[in-house]
Amino acid sequence: MTAGIKTVLHPVSDLAAAKKMYAALLGVEPQTDGTYYVGFEVEGQHIGLVPGGGPQNMTAPVAYWHVPDIEAKLAEVTAAGATVVEPVRDVGAGRLVATVTDPDGNVLGLLQDR
């Protein structure tokens, strides 16, 4: 079982312009505001801006499904036909992420907070 999609990351080419636009859209200032990442918290959802697609080379937004056990869910979805793009990695503060593609090539994120 998942807790649903609670995190969506967007690759951006101009972080300052994107930050301004998303702040206007969401009606809040960023909770995290760095040169490598800008994150907003709104109504239990996290919206992140990733300059240049970040180290994962994102080319489109990625929705992250929150799961209680990322390793188990990764094994489950790969057994069901998903392909691992980015294996489980710790991105700090006890947060683990991974990405897979479905059989049609859509990128899906998995996220576990410890």
mmCIF file of C-alpha atoms in Angstrom:
data_model
loop_
_atom_site.group_PDB
_atom_site.id
_atom_site.type_symbol
_atom_site.label_atom_id
_atom_site.label_comp_id
_atom_site.label_asym_id
_atom_site.label_seq_id
_atom_site.Cartn_x
_atom_site.Cartn_y
_atom_site.Cartn_z
ATOM 1 C CA MET A 1 0.000 0.000 0.000
ATOM 2 C CA THR A 2 1.168 3.545 -0.715
ATOM 3 C CA ALA A 3 0.358 6.834 0.956
ATOM 4 C CA GLY A 4 -0.252 8.318 -2.500
ATOM 5 C CA ILE A 5 1.559 10.947 -4.491
ATOM 6 C CA LYS A 6 2.745 13.618 -2.085
ATOM 7 C CA THR A 7 5.874 14.852 -3.856
ATOM 8 C CA VAL A 8 6.260 16.140 -7.408
ATOM 9 C CA LEU A 9 9.614 17.374 -8.702
ATOM 10 C CA HIS A 10 9.858 19.673 -11.704
ATOM 11 C CA PRO A 11 13.047 20.213 -13.728
ATOM 12 C CA VAL A 12 13.521 23.925 -14.430
ATOM 13 C CA SER A 13 15.911 25.860 -16.638
ATOM 14 C CA ASP A 14 15.694 29.164 -14.741
ATOM 15 C CA LEU A 15 15.387 28.572 -10.996
ATOM 16 C CA ALA A 16 14.713 32.219 -10.076
ATOM 17 C CA ALA A 17 11.918 32.583 -12.634
ATOM 18 C CA ALA A 18 10.390 29.221 -11.691
ATOM 19 C CA LYS A 19 10.556 30.044 -7.960
ATOM 20 C CA LYS A 20 8.690 33.306 -8.554
ATOM 21 C CA MET A 21 6.006 31.646 -10.680
ATOM 22 C CA TYR A 22 5.465 28.677 -8.309
ATOM 23 C CA ALA A 23 5.302 31.007 -5.278
ATOM 24 C CA ALA A 24 2.536 32.938 -7.055
ATOM 25 C CA LEU A 25 0.731 29.737 -8.079
ATOM 26 C CA LEU A 26 0.927 28.102 -4.650
ATOM 27 C CA GLY A 27 0.485 31.261 -2.574
ATOM 28 C CA VAL A 28 3.438 30.486 -0.276
ATOM 29 C CA GLU A 29 7.149 31.151 -0.166
ATOM 30 C CA PRO A 30 9.537 28.191 -0.469
ATOM 31 C CA GLN A 31 10.294 26.129 2.616
ATOM 32 C CA THR A 32 13.647 25.099 1.121
ATOM 33 C CA ASP A 33 15.431 27.722 -0.961
ATOM 34 C CA GLY A 34 18.858 26.804 -2.286
ATOM 35 C CA THR A 35 20.808 27.072 -5.503
ATOM 36 C CA TYR A 36 20.445 23.319 -6.090
ATOM 37 C CA TYR A 37 16.783 22.893 -5.036
ATOM 38 C CA VAL A 38 13.697 24.911 -4.120
ATOM 39 C CA GLY A 39 10.843 23.186 -2.292
ATOM 40 C CA PHE A 40 7.334 24.274 -1.362
ATOM 41 C CA GLU A 41 4.995 22.636 1.176
ATOM 42 C CA VAL A 42 1.298 23.130 0.442
ATOM 43 C CA GLU A 43 -1.636 21.227 1.952
ATOM 44 C CA GLY A 44 0.420 18.104 2.663
ATOM 45 C CA GLN A 45 2.085 18.091 -0.744
ATOM 46 C CA HIS A 46 5.687 18.901 -1.599
ATOM 47 C CA ILE A 47 6.481 20.655 -4.887
ATOM 48 C CA GLY A 48 10.174 20.746 -5.763
ATOM 49 C CA LEU A 49 12.087 22.681 -8.412
ATOM 50 C CA VAL A 50 15.266 21.031 -9.669
ATOM 51 C CA PRO A 51 17.608 23.213 -11.768
ATOM 52 C CA GLY A 52 18.677 21.561 -15.000
ATOM 53 C CA GLY A 53 16.964 18.325 -13.989
ATOM 54 C CA GLY A 54 19.528 17.713 -11.250
ATOM 55 C CA PRO A 55 21.848 14.716 -10.987
ATOM 56 C CA GLN A 56 19.014 12.416 -12.070
ATOM 57 C CA ASN A 57 18.783 14.301 -15.413
ATOM 58 C CA MET A 58 15.018 14.774 -15.198
ATOM 59 C CA THR A 59 13.450 15.995 -18.426
ATOM 60 C CA ALA A 60 9.834 16.047 -17.203
ATOM 61 C CA PRO A 61 8.077 16.268 -13.832
ATOM 62 C CA VAL A 62 8.306 13.137 -11.677
ATOM 63 C CA ALA A 63 5.578 12.184 -9.216
ATOM 64 C CA TYR A 64 6.828 10.347 -6.131
ATOM 65 C CA TRP A 65 4.640 7.718 -4.477
ATOM 66 C CA HIS A 66 5.211 7.654 -0.714
ATOM 67 C CA VAL A 67 5.701 4.094 0.520
ATOM 68 C CA PRO A 68 6.442 2.569 3.944
ATOM 69 C CA ASP A 69 9.185 0.205 2.671
ATOM 70 C CA ILE A 70 10.960 1.387 -0.481
ATOM 71 C CA GLU A 71 13.071 -1.748 -0.951
ATOM 72 C CA ALA A 72 10.012 -4.017 -0.757
ATOM 73 C CA LYS A 73 7.971 -1.794 -3.096
ATOM 74 C CA LEU A 74 10.869 -1.561 -5.572
ATOM 75 C CA ALA A 75 11.107 -5.370 -5.633
ATOM 76 C CA GLU A 76 7.338 -5.641 -6.058
ATOM 77 C CA VAL A 77 7.079 -3.213 -8.980
ATOM 78 C CA THR A 78 10.130 -4.597 -10.794
ATOM 79 C CA ALA A 79 8.686 -8.105 -10.484
ATOM 80 C CA ALA A 80 5.522 -6.688 -12.064
ATOM 81 C CA GLY A 81 7.386 -5.209 -15.054
ATOM 82 C CA ALA A 82 8.942 -1.900 -13.965
ATOM 83 C CA THR A 83 12.567 -1.123 -14.842
ATOM 84 C CA VAL A 84 14.856 0.550 -12.318
ATOM 85 C CA VAL A 85 16.179 3.912 -13.523
ATOM 86 C CA GLU A 86 17.693 5.124 -10.262
ATOM 87 C CA PRO A 87 18.204 2.615 -7.427
ATOM 88 C CA VAL A 88 17.387 3.507 -3.841
ATOM 89 C CA ARG A 89 19.522 6.353 -2.556
ATOM 90 C CA ASP A 90 19.518 8.532 0.535
ATOM 91 C CA VAL A 91 18.911 12.194 -0.316
ATOM 92 C CA GLY A 92 19.320 13.396 3.271
ATOM 93 C CA ALA A 93 17.245 13.827 6.406
ATOM 94 C CA GLY A 94 16.311 10.130 6.337
ATOM 95 C CA ARG A 95 14.592 10.343 2.960
ATOM 96 C CA LEU A 96 15.130 7.495 0.488
ATOM 97 C CA VAL A 97 14.158 7.776 -3.186
ATOM 98 C CA ALA A 98 14.246 5.601 -6.289
ATOM 99 C CA THR A 99 12.826 5.888 -9.800
ATOM 100 C CA VAL A 100 11.502 3.289 -12.199
ATOM 101 C CA THR A 101 9.852 3.267 -15.581
ATOM 102 C CA ASP A 102 6.612 1.485 -16.283
ATOM 103 C CA PRO A 103 6.302 -0.735 -19.393
ATOM 104 C CA ASP A 104 5.480 2.375 -21.476
ATOM 105 C CA GLY A 105 8.545 4.311 -20.315
ATOM 106 C CA ASN A 106 6.769 6.653 -17.879
ATOM 107 C CA VAL A 107 9.027 7.621 -14.982
ATOM 108 C CA LEU A 108 7.617 6.959 -11.499
ATOM 109 C CA GLY A 109 9.264 7.897 -8.226
ATOM 110 C CA LEU A 110 9.208 5.989 -4.949
ATOM 111 C CA LEU A 111 9.903 7.791 -1.673
ATOM 112 C CA GLN A 112 10.291 6.593 1.905
ATOM 113 C CA ASP A 113 10.810 8.822 4.917
ATOM 114 C CA ARG A 114 12.554 7.042 7.778
#
